[in-house]
CSV table of C-alpha atoms in Angstrom, one decimal:
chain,number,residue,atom,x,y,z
A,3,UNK,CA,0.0,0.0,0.0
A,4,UNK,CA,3.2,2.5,0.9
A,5,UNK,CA,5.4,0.8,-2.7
A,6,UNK,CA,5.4,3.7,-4.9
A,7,UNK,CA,6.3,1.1,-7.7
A,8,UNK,CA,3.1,-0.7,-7.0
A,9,UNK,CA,0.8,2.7,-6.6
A,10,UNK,CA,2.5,3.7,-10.5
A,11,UNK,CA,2.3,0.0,-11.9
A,12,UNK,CA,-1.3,0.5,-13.2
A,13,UNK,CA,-0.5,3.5,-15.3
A,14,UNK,CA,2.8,1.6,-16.0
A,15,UNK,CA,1.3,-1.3,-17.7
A,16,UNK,CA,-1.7,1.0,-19.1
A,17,UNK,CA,1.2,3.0,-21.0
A,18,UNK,CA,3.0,-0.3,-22.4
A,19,UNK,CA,-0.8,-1.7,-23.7
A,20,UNK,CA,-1.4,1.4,-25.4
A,21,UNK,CA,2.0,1.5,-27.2
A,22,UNK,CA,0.9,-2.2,-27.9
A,23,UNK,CA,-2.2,-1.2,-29.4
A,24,UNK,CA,-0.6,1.6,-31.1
A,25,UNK,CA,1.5,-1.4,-33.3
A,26,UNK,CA,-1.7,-3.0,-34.2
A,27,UNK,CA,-2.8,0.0,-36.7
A,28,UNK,CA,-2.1,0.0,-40.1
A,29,UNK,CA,-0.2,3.2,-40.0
A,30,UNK,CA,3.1,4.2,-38.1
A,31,UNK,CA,1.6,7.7,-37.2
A,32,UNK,CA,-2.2,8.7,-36.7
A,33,UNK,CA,-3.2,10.4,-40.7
A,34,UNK,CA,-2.8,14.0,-41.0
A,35,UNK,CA,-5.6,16.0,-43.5
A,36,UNK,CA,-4.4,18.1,-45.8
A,37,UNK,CA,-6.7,20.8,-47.1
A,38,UNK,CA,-5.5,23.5,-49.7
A,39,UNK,CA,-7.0,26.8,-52.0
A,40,UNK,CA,-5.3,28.4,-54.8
A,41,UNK,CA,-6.9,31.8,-56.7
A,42,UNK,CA,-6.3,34.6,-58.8
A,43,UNK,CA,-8.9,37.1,-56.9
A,44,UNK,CA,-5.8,39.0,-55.8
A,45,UNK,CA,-4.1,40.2,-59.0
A,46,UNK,CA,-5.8,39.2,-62.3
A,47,UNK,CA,-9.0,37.6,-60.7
A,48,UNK,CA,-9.7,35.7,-63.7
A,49,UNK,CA,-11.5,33.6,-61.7
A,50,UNK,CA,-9.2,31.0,-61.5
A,51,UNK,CA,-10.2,28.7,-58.7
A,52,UNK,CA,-8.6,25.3,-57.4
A,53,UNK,CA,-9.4,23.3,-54.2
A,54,UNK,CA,-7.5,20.3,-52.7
A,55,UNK,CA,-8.1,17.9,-49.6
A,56,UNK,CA,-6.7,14.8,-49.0
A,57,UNK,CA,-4.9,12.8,-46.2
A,58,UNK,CA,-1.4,11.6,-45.6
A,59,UNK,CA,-0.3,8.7,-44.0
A,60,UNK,CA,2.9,7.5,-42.5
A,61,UNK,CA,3.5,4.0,-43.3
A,62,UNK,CA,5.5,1.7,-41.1
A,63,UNK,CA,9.2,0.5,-42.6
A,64,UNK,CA,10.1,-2.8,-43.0
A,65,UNK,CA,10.0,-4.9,-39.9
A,66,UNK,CA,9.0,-1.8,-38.0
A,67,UNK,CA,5.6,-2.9,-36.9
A,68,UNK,CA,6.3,-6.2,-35.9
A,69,UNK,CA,9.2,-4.8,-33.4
A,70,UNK,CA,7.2,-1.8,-32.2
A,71,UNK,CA,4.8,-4.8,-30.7
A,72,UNK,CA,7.7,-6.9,-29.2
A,73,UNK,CA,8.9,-3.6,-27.4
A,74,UNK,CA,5.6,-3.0,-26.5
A,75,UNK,CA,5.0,-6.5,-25.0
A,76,UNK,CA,8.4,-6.0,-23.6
A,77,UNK,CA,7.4,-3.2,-21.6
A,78,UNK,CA,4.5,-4.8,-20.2
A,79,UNK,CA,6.4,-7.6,-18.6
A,80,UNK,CA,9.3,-5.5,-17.5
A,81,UNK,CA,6.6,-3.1,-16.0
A,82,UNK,CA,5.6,-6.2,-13.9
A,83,UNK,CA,8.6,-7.7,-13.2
A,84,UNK,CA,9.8,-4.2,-11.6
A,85,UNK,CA,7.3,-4.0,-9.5
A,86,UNK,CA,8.1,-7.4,-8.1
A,87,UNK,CA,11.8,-6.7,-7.9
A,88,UNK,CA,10.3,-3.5,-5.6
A,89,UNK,CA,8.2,-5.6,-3.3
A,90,UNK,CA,11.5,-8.1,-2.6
A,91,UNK,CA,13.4,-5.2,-1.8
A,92,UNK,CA,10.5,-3.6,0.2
A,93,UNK,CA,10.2,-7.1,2.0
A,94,UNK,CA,14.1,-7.1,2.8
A,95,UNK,CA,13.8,-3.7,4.4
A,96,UNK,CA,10.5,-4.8,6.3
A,97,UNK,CA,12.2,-7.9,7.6
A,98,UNK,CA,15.4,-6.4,8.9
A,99,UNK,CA,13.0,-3.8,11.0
A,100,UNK,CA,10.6,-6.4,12.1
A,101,UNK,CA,13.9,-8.5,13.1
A,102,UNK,CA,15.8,-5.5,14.3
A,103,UNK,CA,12.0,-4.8,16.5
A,104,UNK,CA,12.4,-8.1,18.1
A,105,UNK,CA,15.9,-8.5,18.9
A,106,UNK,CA,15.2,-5.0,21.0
A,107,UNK,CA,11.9,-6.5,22.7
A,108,UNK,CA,13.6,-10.0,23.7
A,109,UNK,CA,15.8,-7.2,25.4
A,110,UNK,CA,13.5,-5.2,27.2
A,111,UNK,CA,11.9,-8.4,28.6
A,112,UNK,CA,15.5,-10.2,29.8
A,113,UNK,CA,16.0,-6.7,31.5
A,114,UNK,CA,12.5,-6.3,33.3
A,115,UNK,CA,13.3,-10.2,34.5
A,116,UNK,CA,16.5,-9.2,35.5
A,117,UNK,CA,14.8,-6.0,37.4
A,118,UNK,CA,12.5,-8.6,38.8
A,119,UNK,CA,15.3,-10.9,40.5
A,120,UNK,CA,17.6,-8.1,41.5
A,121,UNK,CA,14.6,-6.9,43.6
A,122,UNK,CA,13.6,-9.9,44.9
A,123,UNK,CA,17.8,-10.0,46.1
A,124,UNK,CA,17.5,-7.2,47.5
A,125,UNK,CA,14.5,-7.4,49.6
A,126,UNK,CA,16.3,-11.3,51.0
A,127,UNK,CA,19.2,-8.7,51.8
A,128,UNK,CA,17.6,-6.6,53.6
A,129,UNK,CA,15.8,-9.0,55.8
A,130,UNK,CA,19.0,-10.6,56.3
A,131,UNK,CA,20.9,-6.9,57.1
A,132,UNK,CA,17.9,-6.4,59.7
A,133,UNK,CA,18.2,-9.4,61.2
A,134,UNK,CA,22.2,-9.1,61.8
A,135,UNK,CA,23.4,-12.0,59.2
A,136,UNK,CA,24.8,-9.5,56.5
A,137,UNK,CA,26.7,-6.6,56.9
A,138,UNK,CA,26.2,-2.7,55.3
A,139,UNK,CA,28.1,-3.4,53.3
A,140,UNK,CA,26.1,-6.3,51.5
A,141,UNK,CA,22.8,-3.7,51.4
A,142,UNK,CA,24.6,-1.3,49.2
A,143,UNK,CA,26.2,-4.3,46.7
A,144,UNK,CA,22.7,-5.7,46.3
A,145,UNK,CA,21.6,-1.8,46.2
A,146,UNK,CA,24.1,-1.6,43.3
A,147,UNK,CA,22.9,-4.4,41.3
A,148,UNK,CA,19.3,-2.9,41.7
A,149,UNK,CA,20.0,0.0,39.9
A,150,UNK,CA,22.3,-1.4,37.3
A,151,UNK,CA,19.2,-3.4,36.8
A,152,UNK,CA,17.2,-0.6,36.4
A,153,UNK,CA,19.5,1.4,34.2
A,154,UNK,CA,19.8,-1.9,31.9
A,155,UNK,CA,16.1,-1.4,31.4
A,156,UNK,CA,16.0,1.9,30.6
A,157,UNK,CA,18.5,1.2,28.0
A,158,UNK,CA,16.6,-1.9,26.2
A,159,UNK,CA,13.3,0.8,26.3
A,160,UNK,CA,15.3,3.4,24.9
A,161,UNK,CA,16.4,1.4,22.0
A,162,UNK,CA,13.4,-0.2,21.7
A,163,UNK,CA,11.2,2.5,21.5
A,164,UNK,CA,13.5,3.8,18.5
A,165,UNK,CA,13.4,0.6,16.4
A,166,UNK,CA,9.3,0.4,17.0
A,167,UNK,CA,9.5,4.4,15.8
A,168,UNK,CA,11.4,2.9,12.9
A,169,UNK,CA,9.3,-0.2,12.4
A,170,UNK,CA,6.1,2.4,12.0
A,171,UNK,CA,8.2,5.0,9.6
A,172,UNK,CA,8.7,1.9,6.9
A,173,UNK,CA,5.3,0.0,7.7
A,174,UNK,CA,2.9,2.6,9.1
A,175,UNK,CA,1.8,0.1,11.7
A,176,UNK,CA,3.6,-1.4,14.8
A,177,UNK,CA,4.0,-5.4,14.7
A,178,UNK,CA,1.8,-6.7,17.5
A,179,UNK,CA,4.1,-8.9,19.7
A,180,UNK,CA,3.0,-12.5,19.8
A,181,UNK,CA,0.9,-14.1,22.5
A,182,UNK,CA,3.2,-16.3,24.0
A,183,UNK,CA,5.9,-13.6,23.8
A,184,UNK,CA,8.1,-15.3,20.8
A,185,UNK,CA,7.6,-14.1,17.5
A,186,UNK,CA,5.9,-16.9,15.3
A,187,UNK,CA,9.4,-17.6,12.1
A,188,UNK,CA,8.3,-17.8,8.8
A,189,UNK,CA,8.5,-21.6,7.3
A,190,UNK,CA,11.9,-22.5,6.4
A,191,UNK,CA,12.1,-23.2,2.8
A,192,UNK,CA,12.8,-26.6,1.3
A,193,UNK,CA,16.1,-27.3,0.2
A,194,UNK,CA,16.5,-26.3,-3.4
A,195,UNK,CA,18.8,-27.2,-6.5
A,196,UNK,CA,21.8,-24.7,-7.2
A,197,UNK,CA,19.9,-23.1,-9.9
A,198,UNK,CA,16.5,-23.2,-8.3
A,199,UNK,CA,17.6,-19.4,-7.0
A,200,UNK,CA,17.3,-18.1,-11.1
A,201,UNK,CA,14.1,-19.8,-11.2
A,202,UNK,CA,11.3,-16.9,-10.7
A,203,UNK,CA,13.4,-14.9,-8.8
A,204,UNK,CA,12.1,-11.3,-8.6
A,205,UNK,CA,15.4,-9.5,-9.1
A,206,UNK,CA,16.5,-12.0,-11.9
A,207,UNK,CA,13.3,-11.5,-14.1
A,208,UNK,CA,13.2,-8.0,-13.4
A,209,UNK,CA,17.2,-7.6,-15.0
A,210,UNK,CA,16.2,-10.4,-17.5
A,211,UNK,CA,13.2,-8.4,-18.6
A,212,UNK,CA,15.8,-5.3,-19.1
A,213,UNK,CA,17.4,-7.3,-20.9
A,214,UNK,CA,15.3,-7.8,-23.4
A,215,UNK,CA,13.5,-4.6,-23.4
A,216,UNK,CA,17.2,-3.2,-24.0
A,217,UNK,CA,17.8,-5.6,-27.1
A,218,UNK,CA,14.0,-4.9,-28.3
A,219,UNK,CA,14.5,-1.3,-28.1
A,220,UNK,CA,18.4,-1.5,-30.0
A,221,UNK,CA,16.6,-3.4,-33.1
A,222,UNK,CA,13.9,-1.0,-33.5
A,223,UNK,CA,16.6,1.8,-33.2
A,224,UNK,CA,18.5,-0.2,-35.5
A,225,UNK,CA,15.4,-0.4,-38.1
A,226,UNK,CA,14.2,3.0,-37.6
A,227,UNK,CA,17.0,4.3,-39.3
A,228,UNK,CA,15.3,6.9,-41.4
A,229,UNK,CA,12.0,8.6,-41.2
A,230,UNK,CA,8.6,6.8,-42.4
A,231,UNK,CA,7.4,7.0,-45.5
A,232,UNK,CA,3.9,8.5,-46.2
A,233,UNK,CA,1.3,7.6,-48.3
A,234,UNK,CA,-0.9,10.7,-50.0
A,235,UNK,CA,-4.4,10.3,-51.4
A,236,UNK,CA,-5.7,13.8,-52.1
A,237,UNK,CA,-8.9,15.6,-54.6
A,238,UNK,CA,-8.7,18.5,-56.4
A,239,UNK,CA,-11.7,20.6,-57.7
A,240,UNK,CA,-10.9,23.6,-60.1
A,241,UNK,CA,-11.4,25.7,-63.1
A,242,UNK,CA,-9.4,27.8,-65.0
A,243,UNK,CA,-11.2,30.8,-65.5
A,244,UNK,CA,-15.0,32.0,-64.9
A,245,UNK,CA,-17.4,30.7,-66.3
A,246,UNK,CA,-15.2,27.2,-67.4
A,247,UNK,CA,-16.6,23.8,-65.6
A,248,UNK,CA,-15.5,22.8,-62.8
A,249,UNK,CA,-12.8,19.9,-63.3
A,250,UNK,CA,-12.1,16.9,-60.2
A,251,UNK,CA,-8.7,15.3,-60.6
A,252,UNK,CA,-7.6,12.5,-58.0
A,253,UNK,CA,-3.8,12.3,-56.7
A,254,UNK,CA,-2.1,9.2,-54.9
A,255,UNK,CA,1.3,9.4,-53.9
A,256,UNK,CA,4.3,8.5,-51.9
A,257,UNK,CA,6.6,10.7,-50.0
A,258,UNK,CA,10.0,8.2,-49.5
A,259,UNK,CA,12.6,10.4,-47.4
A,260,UNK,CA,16.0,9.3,-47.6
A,261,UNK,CA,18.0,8.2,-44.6
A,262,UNK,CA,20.5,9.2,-42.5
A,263,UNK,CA,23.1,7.1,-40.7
A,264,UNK,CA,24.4,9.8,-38.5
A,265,UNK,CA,21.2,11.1,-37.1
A,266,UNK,CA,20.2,7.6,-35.9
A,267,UNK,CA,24.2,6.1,-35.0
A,268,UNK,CA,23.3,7.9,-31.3
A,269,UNK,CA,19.9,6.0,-30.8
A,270,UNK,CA,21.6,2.7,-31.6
A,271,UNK,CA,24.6,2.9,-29.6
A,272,UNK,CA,22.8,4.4,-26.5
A,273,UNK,CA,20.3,0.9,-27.2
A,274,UNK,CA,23.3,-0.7,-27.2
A,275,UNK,CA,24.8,0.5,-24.3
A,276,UNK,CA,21.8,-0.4,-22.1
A,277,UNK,CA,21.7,-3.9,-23.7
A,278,UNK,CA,25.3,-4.9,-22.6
A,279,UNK,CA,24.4,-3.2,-19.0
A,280,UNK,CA,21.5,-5.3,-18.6
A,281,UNK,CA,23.4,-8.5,-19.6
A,282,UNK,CA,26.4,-7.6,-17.3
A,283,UNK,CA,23.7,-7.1,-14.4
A,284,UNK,CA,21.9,-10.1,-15.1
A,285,UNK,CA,25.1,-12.5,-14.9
A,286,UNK,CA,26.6,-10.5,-11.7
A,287,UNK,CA,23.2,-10.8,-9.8
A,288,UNK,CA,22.6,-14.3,-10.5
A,289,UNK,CA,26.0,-14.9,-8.9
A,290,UNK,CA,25.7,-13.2,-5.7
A,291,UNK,CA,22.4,-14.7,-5.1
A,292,UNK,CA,23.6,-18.2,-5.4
A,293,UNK,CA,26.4,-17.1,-3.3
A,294,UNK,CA,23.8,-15.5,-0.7
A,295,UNK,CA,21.9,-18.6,-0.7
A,296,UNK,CA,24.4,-20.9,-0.1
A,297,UNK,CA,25.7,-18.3,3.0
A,298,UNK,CA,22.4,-18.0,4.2
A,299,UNK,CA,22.1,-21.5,4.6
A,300,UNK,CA,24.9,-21.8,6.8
A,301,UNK,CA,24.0,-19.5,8.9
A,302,UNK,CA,20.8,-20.8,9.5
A,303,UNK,CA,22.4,-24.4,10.2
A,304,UNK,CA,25.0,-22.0,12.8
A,305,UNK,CA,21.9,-20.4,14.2
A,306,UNK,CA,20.0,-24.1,15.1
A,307,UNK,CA,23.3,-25.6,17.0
A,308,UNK,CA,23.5,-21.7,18.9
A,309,UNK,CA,19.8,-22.3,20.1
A,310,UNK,CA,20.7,-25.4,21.3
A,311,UNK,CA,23.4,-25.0,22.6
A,312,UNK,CA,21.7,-21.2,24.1
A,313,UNK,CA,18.9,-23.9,25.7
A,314,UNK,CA,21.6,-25.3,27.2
A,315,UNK,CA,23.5,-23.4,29.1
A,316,UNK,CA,20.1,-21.5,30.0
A,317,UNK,CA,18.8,-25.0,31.9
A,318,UNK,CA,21.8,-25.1,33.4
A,319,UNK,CA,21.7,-22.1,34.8
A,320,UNK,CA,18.2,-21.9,35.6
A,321,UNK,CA,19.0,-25.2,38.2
A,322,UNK,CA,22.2,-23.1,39.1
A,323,UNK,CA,20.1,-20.5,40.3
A,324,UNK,CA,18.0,-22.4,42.0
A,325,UNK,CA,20.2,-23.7,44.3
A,326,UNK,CA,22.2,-20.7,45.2
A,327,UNK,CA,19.2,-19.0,46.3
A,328,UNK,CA,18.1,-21.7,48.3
A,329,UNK,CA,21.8,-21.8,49.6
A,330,UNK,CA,22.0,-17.8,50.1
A,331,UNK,CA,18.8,-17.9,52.2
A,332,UNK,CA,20.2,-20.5,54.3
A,333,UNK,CA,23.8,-19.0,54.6
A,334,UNK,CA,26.0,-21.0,53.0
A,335,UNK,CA,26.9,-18.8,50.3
A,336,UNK,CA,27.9,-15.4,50.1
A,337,UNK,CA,26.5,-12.6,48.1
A,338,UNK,CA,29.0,-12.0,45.0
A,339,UNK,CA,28.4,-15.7,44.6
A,340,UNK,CA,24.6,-15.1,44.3
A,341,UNK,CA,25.1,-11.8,42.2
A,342,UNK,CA,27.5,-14.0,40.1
A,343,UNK,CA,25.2,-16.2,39.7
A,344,UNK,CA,21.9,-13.9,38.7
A,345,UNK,CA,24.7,-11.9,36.3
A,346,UNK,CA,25.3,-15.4,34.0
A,347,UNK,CA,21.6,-16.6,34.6
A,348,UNK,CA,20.3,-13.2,33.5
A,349,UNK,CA,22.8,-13.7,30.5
A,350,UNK,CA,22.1,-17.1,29.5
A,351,UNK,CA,18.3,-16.2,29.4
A,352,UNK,CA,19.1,-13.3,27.2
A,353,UNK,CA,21.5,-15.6,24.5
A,354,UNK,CA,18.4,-18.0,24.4
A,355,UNK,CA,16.2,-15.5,23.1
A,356,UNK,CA,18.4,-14.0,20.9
A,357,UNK,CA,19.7,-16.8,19.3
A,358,UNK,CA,15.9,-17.9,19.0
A,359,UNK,CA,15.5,-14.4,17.2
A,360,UNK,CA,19.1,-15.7,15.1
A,361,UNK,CA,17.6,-18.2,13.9
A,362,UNK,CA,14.0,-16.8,12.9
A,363,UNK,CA,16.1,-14.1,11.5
A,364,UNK,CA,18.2,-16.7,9.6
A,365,UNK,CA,15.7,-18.4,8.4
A,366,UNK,CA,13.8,-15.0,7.0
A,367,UNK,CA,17.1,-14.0,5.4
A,368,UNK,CA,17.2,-17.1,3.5
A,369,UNK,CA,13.6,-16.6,2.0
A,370,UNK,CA,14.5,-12.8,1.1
A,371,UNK,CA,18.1,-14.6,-0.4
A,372,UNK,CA,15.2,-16.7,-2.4
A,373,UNK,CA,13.2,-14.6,-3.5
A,374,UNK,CA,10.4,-15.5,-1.3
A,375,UNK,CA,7.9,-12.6,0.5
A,376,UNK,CA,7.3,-12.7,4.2
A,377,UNK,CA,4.4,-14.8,4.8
């Protein structure tokens, strides 16, 4: 709804159907009507009188026609195939947002969980200074990891709330988390052959397209190498003097002009020039996509043994904690131990989510890398 290409693709392909129409005429250029009067009435006014009319028509040259309607059809695929190109690109831009969105609210929530257990520390500290087992000194360390805590979470809000302003600049509408709090991944695509990338990709059919409407457009330039030749069918009424009948003659013509290499050469070559572009483009981008599939792969096989390996260290942990709060409340550990221990559970739980977000990301990236829209 926001794709400029896509707003401008109707009037796009409404221009390339008209040019396709305009090849199915049986002139190059719409007729012109020619209408003339010749008389004496100003000098001798003998009553000499003579009156013409009569059309001209540019005809097409050889093999014009039939190359004026494969540029035209050109157009109309290239108009499409643009606009397709612009979407995949669109899509890339939307998924690094949406991704970049939930990387910063995975961080937000690690931080208010982290907020959560440094409070709950330091209310079990200050029970414990109150009742004589800790010392001062033990209030203001668990004091300390309160409101570095707190500042954490400020930070993850901050950044957060400028990715979502970003998020709503490219989209015009703010993601919705989901319900469980993860982000549902788009399907991961099956495994293709090496050229399965060239097949119907977006950005390869729109260079291919420009391709051709580049080599279209050079052999029309190449044919049109003069001006069209016109066809004249005219009347004439006159008389020579008054009081002489009135005499109708009938003229058909043809109006050949001659050519000119020069005056065209510029047209060709600047065809030309576009042609060889297009071709170079078109063999470059088919290359880096079958290298950005085959990297995008990887890292989405690096991304499944980080989650697991994420999952793992986070269950660890998770019991870890477990026991040195248990331990802490019974006093048989001391309290950089258990703010040790909150530090690497707090960071274990934040590597799970974000390799979780890796991998979704990974797997998103390798759709975009296919040619595949968000779904």
């Amino acid at each position: 709804a926001r794709q400029p290409e896509a707003q401008s693709l109707d009037m796009r392909r409404a221009a390339a159907l008209a040019r396709r129409e305009s090849a199915d005429s049986w002139s190059a250029e719409p007729p012109a009507l020619e209408v003339s009067g010749k008389t004496d009435q100003l000098h001798r006014n003998d009553g000499s009188r003579e009156y013409e009319i009569g059309l001209a028509a540019p005809l097409w040259l050889p093999g014009e026609r039939a190359s004026t309607a494969a540029l035209a059809d050109a157009e109309v695929r290239t108009s499409t195939s643009r606009t397709l190109a612009a979407q995949l690109r669109t899509a890339a831009a939307v998924r690094a947002a949406y991704w970049d969105w939930q990387r910063a609210r995975i961080d937000v929530l690690v931080a208010r969980e982290r907020l959560a257990n440094a409070r709950e520390l330091t209310s079990d500290v200050s029970k414990r200074v109150r009742a004589g087992d800790l010392a001062r000194a033990d209030q203001h360390q668990a004091d300390g990891a309160l409101a570095t805590a707190e500042a954490a979470l400020a930070e993850a809000s901050g950044a957060f709330a400028s990715v979502e302003q970003q998020v709503r600049s490219l989209t015009g509408v703010t993601p919705a988390p989901a319900a469980e709090g993860f982000p549902v991944a788009e399907a991961e695509p099956v495994p293709a052959t090496p050229s399965a990338p060239e097949v119907g990709h977006p950005a390869v059919a729109e260079l291919r397209d420009r391709a051709e409407l580049a080599q279209r457009s050079m052999n029309l330039a190449g044919i049109q190498g003069r001006a069209n030749p016109e066809l004249r069918l005219a009347t004439t009424r006159e008389r020579g003097a008054s009081g002489e009948s009135w005499q109708q003659t009938v003229t058909v013509g043809v109006r050949i002009p001659f050519g000119s290499d020069t005056r065209n050469r510029a047209r060709v070559a600047s065809a030309s020039a576009e042609a060889i572009e297009a071709e170079s483009q078109l063999r470059l981008e088919r290359e880096r996509l079958a290298t950005e599939v085959d990297t995008a792969r990887v890292r989405v096989e690096s991304a499944r043994t980080l989650v697991a390996s994420a999952e793992r260290r986070a269950q660890l942990a998770h019991e870890s904690r477990g026991f040195f709060q248990k331990a802490f409340r019974l006093g048989e550990t001391d309290l950089p131990t258990r703010l040790r221990i909150e530090l690497e559970a707090a960071e274990a739980e934040r590597q799970v989510a974000r390799t979780r977000i890796e991998l979704a990301a990974a797997v998103s990236a390798l759709r975009q890398a296919m040619g595949l829209l968000p779904e």
